Coordinates of C-alpha atoms and ligand atoms in Angstrom, one line a residue:
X1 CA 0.0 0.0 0.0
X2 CA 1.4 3.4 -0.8
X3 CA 1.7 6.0 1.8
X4 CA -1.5 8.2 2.5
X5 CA -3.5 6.5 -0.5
X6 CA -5.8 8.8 -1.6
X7 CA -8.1 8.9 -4.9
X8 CA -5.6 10.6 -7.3
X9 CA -2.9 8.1 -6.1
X10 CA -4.6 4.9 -7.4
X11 CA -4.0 5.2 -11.0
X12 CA -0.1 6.0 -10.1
X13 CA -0.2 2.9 -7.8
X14 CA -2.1 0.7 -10.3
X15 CA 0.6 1.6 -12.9
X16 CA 3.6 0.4 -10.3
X17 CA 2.0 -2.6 -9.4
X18 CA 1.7 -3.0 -13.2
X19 CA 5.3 -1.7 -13.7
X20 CA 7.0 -3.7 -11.3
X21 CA 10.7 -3.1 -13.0
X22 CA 10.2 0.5 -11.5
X23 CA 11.5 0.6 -7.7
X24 CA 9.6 3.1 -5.3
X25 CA 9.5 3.8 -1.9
X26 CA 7.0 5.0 0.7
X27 CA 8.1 6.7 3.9
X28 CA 7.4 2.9 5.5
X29 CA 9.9 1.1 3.0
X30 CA 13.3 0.2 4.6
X31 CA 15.2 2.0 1.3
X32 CA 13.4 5.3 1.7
X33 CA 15.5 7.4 4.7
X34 CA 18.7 6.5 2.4
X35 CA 16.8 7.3 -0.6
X36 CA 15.4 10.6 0.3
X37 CA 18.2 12.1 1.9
X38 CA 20.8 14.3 -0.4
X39 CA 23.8 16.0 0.3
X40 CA 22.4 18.4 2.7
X41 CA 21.3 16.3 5.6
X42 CA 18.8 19.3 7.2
X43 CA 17.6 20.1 3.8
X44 CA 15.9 16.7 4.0
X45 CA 12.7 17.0 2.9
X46 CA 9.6 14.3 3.1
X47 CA 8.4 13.1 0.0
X48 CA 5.2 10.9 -0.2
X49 CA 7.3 8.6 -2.3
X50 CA 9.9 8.6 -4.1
X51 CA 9.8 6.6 -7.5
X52 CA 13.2 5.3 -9.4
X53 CA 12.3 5.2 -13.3
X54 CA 14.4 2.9 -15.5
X55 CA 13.9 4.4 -18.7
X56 CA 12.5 7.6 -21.0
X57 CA 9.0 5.4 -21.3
X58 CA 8.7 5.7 -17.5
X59 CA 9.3 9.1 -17.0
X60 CA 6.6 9.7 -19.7
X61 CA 4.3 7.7 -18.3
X62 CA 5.0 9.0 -15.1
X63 CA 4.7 12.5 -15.9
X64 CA 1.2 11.7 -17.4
X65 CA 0.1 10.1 -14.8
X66 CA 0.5 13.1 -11.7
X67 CA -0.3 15.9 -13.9
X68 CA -3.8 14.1 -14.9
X69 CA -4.0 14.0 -11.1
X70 CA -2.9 16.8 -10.4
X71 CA 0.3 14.9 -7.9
X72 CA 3.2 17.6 -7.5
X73 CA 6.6 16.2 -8.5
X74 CA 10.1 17.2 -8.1
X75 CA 13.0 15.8 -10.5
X76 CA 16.4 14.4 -8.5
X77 CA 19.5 13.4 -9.8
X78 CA 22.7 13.5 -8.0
X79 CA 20.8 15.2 -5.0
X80 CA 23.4 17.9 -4.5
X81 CA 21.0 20.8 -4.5
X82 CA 22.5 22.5 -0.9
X83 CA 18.5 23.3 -0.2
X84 CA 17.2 20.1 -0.7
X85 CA 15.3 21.8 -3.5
X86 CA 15.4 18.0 -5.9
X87 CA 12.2 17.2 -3.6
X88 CA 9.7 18.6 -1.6
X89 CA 7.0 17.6 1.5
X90 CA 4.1 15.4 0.0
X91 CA 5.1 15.3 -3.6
X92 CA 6.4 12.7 -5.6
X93 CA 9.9 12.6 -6.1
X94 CA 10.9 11.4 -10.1
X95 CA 14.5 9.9 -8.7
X96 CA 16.4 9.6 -11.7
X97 CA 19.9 7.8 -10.5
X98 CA 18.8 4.6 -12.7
X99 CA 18.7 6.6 -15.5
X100 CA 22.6 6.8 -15.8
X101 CA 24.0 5.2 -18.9
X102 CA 26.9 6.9 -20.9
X103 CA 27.0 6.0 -24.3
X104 CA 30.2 7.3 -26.6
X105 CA 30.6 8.0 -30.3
X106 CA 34.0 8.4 -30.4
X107 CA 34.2 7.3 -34.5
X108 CA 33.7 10.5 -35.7
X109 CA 35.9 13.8 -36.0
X110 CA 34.4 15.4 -33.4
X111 CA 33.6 13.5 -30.1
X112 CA 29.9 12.7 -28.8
X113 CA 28.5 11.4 -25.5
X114 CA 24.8 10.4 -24.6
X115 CA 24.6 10.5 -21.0
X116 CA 21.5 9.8 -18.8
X117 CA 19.5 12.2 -16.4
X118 CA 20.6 10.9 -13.5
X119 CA 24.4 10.3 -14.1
X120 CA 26.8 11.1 -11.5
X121 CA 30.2 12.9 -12.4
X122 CA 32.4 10.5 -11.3
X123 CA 30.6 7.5 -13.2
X124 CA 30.6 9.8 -16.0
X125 CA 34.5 10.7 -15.7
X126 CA 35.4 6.4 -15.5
X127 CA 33.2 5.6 -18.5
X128 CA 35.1 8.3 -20.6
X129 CA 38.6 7.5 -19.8
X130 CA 37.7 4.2 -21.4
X131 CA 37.5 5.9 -24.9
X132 CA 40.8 8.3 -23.5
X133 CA 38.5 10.9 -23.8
X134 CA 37.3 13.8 -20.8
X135 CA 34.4 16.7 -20.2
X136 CA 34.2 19.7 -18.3
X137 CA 32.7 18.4 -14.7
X138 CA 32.2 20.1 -11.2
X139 CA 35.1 20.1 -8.7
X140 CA 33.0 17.4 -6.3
X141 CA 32.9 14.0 -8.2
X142 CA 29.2 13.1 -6.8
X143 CA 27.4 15.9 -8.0
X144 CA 24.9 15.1 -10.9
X145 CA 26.1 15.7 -14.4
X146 CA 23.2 17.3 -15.7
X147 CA 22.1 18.7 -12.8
X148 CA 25.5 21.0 -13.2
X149 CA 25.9 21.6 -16.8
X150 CA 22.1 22.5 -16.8
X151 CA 22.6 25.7 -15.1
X152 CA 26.3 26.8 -15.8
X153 CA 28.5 24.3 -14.7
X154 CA 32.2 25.2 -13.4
X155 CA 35.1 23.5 -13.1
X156 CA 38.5 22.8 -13.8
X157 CA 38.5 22.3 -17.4
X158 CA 36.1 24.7 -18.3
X159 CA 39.1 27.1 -19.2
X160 CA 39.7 24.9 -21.5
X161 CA 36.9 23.5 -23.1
X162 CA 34.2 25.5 -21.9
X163 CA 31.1 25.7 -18.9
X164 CA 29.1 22.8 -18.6
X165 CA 26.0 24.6 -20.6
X166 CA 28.7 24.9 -23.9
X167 CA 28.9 21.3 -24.0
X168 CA 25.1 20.5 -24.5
X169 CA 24.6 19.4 -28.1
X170 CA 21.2 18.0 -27.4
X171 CA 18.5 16.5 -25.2
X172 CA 15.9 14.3 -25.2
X173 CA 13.0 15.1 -22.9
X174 CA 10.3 14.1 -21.0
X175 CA 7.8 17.5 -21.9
X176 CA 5.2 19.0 -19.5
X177 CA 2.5 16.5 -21.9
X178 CA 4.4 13.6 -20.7
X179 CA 6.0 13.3 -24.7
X180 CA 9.2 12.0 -25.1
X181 CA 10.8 14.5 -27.8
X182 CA 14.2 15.5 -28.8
X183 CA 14.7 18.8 -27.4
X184 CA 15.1 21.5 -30.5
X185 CA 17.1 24.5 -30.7
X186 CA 13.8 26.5 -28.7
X187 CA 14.1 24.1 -25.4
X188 CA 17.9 23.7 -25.9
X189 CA 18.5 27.3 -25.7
X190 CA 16.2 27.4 -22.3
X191 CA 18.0 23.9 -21.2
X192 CA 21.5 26.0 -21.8
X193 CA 21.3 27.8 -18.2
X194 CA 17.2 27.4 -17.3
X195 CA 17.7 23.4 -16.9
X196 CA 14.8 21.1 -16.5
X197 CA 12.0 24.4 -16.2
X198 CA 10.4 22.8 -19.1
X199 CA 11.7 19.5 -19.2
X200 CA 12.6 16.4 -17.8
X201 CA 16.1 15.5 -19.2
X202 CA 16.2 11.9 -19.7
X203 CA 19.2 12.3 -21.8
X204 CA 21.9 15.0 -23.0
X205 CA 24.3 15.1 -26.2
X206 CA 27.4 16.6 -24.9
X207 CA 30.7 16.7 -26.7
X208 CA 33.9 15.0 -25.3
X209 CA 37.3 15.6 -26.2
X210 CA 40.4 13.0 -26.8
X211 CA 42.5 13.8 -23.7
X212 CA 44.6 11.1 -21.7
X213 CA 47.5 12.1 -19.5
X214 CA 46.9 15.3 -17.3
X215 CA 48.8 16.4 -14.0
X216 CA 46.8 16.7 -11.3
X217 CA 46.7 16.8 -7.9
X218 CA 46.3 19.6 -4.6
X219 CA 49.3 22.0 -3.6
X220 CA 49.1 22.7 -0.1
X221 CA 50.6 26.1 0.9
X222 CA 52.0 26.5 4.3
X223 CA 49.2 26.6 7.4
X224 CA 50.9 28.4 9.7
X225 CA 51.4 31.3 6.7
X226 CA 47.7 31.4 5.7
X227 CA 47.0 34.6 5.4
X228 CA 50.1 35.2 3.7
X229 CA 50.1 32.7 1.4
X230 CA 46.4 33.9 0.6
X231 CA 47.5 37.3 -0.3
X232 CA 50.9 36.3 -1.9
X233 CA 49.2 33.7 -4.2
X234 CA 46.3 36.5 -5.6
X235 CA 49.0 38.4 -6.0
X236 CA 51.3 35.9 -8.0
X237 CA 48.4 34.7 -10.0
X238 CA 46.9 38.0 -11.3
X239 CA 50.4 39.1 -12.6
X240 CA 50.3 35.5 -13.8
X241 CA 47.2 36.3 -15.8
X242 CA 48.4 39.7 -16.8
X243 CA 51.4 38.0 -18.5
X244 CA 48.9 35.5 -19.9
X245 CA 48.1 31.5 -18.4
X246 CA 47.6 29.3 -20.9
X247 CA 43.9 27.6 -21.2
X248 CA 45.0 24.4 -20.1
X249 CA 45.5 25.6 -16.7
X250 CA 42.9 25.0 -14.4
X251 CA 43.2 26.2 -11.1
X252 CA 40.9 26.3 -7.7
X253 CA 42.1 27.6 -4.5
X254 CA 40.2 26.6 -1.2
X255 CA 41.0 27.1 2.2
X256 CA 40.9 23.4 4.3
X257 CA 41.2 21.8 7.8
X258 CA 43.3 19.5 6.8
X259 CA 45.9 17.0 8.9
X260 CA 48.5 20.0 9.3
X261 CA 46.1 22.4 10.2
X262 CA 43.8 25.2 8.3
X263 CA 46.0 25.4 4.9
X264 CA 45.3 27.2 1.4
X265 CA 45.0 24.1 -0.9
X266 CA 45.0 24.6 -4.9
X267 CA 43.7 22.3 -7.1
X268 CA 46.3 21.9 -9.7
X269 CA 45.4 20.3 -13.5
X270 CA 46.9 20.8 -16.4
X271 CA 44.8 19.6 -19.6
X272 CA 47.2 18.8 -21.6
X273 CA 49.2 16.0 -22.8
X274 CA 52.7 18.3 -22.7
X275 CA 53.6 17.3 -19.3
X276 CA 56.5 19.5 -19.5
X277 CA 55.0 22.7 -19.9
X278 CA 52.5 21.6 -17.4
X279 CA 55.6 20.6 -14.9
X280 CA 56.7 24.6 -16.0
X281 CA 53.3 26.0 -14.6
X282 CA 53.3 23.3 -11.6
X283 CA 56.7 24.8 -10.2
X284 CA 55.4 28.3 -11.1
X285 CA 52.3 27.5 -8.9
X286 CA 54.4 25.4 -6.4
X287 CA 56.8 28.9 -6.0
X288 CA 53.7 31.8 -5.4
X289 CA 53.4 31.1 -2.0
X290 CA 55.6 28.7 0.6
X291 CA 54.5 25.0 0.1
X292 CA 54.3 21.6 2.7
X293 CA 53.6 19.4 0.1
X294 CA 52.0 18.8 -3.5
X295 CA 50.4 15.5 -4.8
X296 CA 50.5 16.9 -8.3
X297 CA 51.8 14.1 -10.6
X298 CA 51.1 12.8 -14.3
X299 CA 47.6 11.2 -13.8
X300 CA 43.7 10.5 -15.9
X301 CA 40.8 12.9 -14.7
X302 CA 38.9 9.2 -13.9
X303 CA 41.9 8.6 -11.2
X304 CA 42.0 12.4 -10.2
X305 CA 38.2 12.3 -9.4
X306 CA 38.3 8.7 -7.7
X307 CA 41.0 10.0 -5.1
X308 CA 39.0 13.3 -4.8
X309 CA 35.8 11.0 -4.0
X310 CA 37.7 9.5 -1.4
X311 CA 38.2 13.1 0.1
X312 CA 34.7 14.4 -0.1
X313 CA 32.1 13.5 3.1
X314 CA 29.3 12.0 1.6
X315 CA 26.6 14.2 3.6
X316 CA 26.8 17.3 5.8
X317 CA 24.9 19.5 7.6
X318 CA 25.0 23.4 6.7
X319 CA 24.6 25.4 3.4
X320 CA 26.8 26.8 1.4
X321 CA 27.5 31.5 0.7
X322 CA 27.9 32.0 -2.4
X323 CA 28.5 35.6 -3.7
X324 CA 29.9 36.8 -7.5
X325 CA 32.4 39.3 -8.0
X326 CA 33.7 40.6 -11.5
X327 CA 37.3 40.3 -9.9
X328 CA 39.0 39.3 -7.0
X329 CA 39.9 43.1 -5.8
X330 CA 42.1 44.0 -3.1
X331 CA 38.9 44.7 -0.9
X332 CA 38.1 41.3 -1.9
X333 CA 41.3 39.7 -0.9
X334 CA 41.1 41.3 2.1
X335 CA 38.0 40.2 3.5
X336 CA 39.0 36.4 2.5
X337 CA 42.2 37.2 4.5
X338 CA 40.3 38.2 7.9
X339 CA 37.5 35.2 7.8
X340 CA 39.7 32.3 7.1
X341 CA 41.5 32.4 10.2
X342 CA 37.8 32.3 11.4
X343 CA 37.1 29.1 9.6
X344 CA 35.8 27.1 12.4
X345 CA 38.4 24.0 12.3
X346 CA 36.4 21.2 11.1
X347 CA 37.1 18.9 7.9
X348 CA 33.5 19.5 6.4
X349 CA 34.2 23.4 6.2
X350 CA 36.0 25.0 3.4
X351 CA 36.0 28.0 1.1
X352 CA 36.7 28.4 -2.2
X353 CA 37.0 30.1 -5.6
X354 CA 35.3 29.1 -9.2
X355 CA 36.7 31.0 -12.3
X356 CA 35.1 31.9 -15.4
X357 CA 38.3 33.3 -17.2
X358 CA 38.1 35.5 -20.6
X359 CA 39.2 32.7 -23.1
X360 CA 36.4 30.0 -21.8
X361 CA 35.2 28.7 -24.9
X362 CA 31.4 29.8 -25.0
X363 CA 28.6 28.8 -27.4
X364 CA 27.2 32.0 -29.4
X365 CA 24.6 33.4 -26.8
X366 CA 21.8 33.5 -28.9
X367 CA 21.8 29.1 -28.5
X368 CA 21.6 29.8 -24.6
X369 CA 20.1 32.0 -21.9
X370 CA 22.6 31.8 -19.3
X371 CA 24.2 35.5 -19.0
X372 CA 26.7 35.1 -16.9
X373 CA 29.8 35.4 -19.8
X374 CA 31.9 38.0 -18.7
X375 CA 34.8 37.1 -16.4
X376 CA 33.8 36.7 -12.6
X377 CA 34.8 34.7 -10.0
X378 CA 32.2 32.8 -7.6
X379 CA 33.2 32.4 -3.7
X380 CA 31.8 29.5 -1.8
X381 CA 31.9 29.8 1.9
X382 CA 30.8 26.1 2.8
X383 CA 29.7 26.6 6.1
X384 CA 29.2 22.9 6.6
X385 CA 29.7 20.4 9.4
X386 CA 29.8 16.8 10.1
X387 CA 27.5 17.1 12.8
X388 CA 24.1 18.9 13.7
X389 CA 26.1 19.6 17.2
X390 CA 28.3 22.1 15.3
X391 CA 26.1 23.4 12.7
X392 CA 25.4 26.6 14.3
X393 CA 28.6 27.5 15.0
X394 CA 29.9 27.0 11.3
X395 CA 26.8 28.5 10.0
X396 CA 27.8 31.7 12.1
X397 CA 31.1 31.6 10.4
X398 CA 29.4 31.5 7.1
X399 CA 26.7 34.1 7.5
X400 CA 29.5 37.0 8.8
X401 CA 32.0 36.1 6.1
X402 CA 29.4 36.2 3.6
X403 CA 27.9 39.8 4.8
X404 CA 31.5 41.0 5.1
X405 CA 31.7 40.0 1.0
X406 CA 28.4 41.2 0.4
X407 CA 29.3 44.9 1.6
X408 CA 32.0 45.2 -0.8
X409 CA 32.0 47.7 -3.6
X410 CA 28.8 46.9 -5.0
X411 CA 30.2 48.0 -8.7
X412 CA 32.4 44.6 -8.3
X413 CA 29.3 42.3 -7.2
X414 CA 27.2 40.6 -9.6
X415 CA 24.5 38.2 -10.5
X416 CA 24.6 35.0 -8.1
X417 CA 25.2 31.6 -9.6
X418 CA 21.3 29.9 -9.5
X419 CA 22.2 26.5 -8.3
X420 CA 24.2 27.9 -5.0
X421 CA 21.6 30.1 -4.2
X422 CA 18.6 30.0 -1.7
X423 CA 15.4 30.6 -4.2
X424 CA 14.3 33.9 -2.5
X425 CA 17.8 35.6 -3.7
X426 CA 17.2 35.4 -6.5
X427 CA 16.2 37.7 -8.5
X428 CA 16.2 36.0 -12.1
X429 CA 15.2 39.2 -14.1
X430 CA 18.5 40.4 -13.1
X431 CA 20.6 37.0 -13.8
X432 CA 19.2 36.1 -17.3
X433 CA 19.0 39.9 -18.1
X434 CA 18.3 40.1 -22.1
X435 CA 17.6 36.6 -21.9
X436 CA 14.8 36.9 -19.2
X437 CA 12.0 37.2 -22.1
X438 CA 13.8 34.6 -24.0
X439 CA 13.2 32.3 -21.0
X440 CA 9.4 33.7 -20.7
X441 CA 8.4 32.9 -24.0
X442 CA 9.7 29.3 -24.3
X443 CA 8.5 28.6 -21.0
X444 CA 4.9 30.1 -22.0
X445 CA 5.2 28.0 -25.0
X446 CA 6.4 24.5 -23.6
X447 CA 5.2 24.5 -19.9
X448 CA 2.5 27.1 -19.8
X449 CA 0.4 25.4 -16.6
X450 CA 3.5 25.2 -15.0
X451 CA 3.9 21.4 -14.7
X452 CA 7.5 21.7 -13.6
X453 CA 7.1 24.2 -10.8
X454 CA 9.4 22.6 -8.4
X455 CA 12.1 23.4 -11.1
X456 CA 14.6 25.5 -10.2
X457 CA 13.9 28.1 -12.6
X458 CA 10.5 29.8 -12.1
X459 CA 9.7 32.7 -14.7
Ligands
LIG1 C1 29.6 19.7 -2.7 C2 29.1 20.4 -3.9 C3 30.1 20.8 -4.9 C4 29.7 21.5 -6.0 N1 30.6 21.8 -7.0 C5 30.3 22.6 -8.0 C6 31.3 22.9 -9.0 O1 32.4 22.6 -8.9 N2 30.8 23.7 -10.1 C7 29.5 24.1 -10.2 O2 29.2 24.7 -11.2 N3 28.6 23.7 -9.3 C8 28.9 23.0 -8.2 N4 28.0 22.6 -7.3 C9 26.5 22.9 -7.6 C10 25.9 21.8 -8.3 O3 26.4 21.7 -9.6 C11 24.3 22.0 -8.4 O4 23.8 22.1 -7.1 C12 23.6 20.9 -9.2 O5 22.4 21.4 -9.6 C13 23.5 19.6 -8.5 O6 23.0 18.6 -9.3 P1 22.5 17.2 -8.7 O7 21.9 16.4 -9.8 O8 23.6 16.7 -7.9 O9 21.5 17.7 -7.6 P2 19.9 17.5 -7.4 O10 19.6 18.0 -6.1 O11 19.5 16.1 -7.7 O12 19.2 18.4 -8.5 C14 19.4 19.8 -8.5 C15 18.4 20.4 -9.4 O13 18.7 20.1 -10.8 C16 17.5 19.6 -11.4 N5 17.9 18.4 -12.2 C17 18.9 17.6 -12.0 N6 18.9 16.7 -13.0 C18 17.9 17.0 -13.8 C19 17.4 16.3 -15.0 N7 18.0 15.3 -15.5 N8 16.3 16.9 -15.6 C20 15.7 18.0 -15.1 N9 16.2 18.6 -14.0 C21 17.2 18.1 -13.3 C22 16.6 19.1 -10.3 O14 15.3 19.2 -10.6 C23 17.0 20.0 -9.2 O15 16.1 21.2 -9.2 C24 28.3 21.9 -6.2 C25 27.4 21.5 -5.2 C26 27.8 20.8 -4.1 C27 26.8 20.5 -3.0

């Protein structure tokens, strides 16, 4: 019996009995406290069930089935939403972590992949190096593929080969009719930086690229110099990118807890099979600041994710302050300089810095609504904890150092990063700019009774 049966659950109970290849669970099943829970343990949310479609069939039928009865739904992939926002009290979560194949057309010129809704980065990452090939993928090797590329998408190869919305070719999609379609260029532009607000994406064409060896690896600066090496490394790499750093550098500095104590930590990689000039950037980056130690060596982005896995808790409690900034100013620095020290010492809690640099590759604008192209950098104070016990204190951190940011020279600050954001910041008329009308009219035309209004994106 499902949970709470009432009227306009029968016909979606009916169909599972029917469809028994199609796992669910009710707050009663054994699976559904591990199911239901994301990254984010107090985002947890309680869903009346939680269904685990195998295929785009069952996500149409699905989808027809609670909008005829008029059942809210929410869409969850990797689960890594820092509000819990993949699922919601007394809807129906469409769980779609069986829906995670990676298929490769690596016979052409140019590379392809299909990859499933509910594919997780790291799965993603080992499938490619099979074909010696790589993409573009978030920092953290659990977060859902599409659920990053869908609305930007940054990480340490997007200097390189772009953001994760430059590498959609395609999509097929589970519409707010319950119609399996392949997205055209209408919904794809809307999918480029709106993700799934008129969509389910069952599938996405992304391109790939031929890549084996990299170097990769953290330096870690030393933790009894923090704040120097903080300032001395900002310093180092903007006359670095003054002088010019090639695009196969990729580069994020975070502050971490670490074994030795609270140390900045850089995420070295080097995209390119010329090991030597990466070695010439690695001792470049290895001299900006005083080091303790650097696990930099020639490695695949599959074996450089698997040991970053092994690094990243698998839950927390907490949320995550994320501001934008056009550049890391001096007012900037200086504000990171005098809340580090502050970082309350636990593993869980870190800061950090995503770069868009000038020469990202980018898509021409007009094929995608997301706005923010100009340089900027995004700071993540990840005020999270292993335990509820210390949650408030690291969530104090967080909120100060965030408010300190936030009071900067407004001129520097702009639009926040969707995805890292609490839904009543923001204000999307003001992220999507131009494209704000874009995303009105195809949202009017695919979705106009707002099926997917637990999507992200609400115009
Ligand atoms: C620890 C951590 C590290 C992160 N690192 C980075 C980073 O390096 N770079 C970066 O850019 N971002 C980063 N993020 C942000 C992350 O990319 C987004 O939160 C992303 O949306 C998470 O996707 P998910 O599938 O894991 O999460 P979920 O909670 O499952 O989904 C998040 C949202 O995406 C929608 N969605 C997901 N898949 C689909 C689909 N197939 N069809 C339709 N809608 C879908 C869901 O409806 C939901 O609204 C990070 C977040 C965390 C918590």
């Amino acid at each position: 019996m499902l949970y709470k049966q009432t009227n306009n659950m029968n016909l979606l109970q009916d169909f599972l009995v029917e469809n028994d290849h199609i796992q669910f669970a009710t707050p009663d099943s054994p699976s559904y406290a591990d199911l239901r829970t994301g990254f984010t343990i107090n985002a947890t949310k309680s869903p009346r069930l939680i269904v685990r479609p195998r295929s785009a069939n069952d996500v149409s039928a699905l989808v027809s089935i609670l909008t005829a009865n008029h059942l809210p739904f929410t869409v969850r992939a990797g689960g890594h939403d820092m509000w819990g926002r993949s699922q919601a009290d007394d809807a129906v979560t469409i769980d779609l972590r069986e829906i995670c194949h990676v298929r490769v057309d690596d016979t052409s010129h140019s590379h392809f992949a299909w990859v499933g809704g509910g594919v997780i980065i790291l799965d993603l990452v080992k499938e490619l190096k099979k074909h010696n090939l790589v993409v573009p993928h978030a920092v953290t090797p659990t977060v859902g593929f599409v659920g990053w590329a869908i609305y930007g998408g940054y990480g340490l190869l997007s200097t390189k080969y772009g953001l994760g919305v430059d590498q959609i070719l395609g999509a097929t999609v589970v519409d707010a009719q319950g119609n399996i379609r392949e997205a055209d260029e209408k919904m794809l532009t809307v999918i480029r930086g709106g993700g799934g607000t008129v969509g389910i994406i069952v599938d996405l064409k992304i391109k790939v690229y031929p890549l084996d060896q990299v170097l990769a690896g953290a330096i870690i600066y030393q933790p009894n110099e923090l704040v120097r090496a903080i300032r001395d490394f900002n310093d180092k790499l903007h006359q670095a990118k003054r002088a010019g750093i090639p695009k196969e550098l990729g580069l994020f500095p975070f502050v971490m807890n670490g074994p030795m104590g609270k140390a900045l930590t850089v995420l070295f990689v080097w995209a390119s099979s010329d090991l030597d000039e990466g070695q010439s950037w690695l001792s470049q980056v290895s001299s900006w600041a005083p080091i303790v130690t650097s696990t930099v060596e020639p490695t695949t982005m599959a074996e450089f994710n698997e040991k970053a896995n092994s690094l990243v808790p698998d839950q927390i409690y907490g949320t995550v302050y994320t501001s934008s900034f056009r550049s890391l100013t001096p007012e900037v620095t200086e504000v990171i300089c005098k809340h580090t020290p502050l970082q309350p010492k636990y593993p869980e809690t870190l800061f950090g810095i995503h770069e868009l640099r000038p020469d990202a590759p980018m898509v021409s604008p007009d094929n995608s609504i997301f706005n923010a192209r100009c340089p900027h950098v995004i700071i993540e104070v990840l005020a999270m904890a292993g335990s509820m016990d210390t949650m408030d204190e690291v969530l104090e951190w967080g909120q100060m150092f965030h408010d300190a940011l936030m009071k900067t020279d407004a001129t520097n600050i702009t639009v926040p990063y969707i995805p890292l954001t609490p839904s009543d910041r923001t204000d999307l008329k003001a992220i999507y700019g131009g494209n704000f009308e874009i995303l009105q009219t195809i949202k009017a035309k695919y979705d106009p009774d707002g099926v997917f209004e637990n999507a992200l994106v609400q115009p």
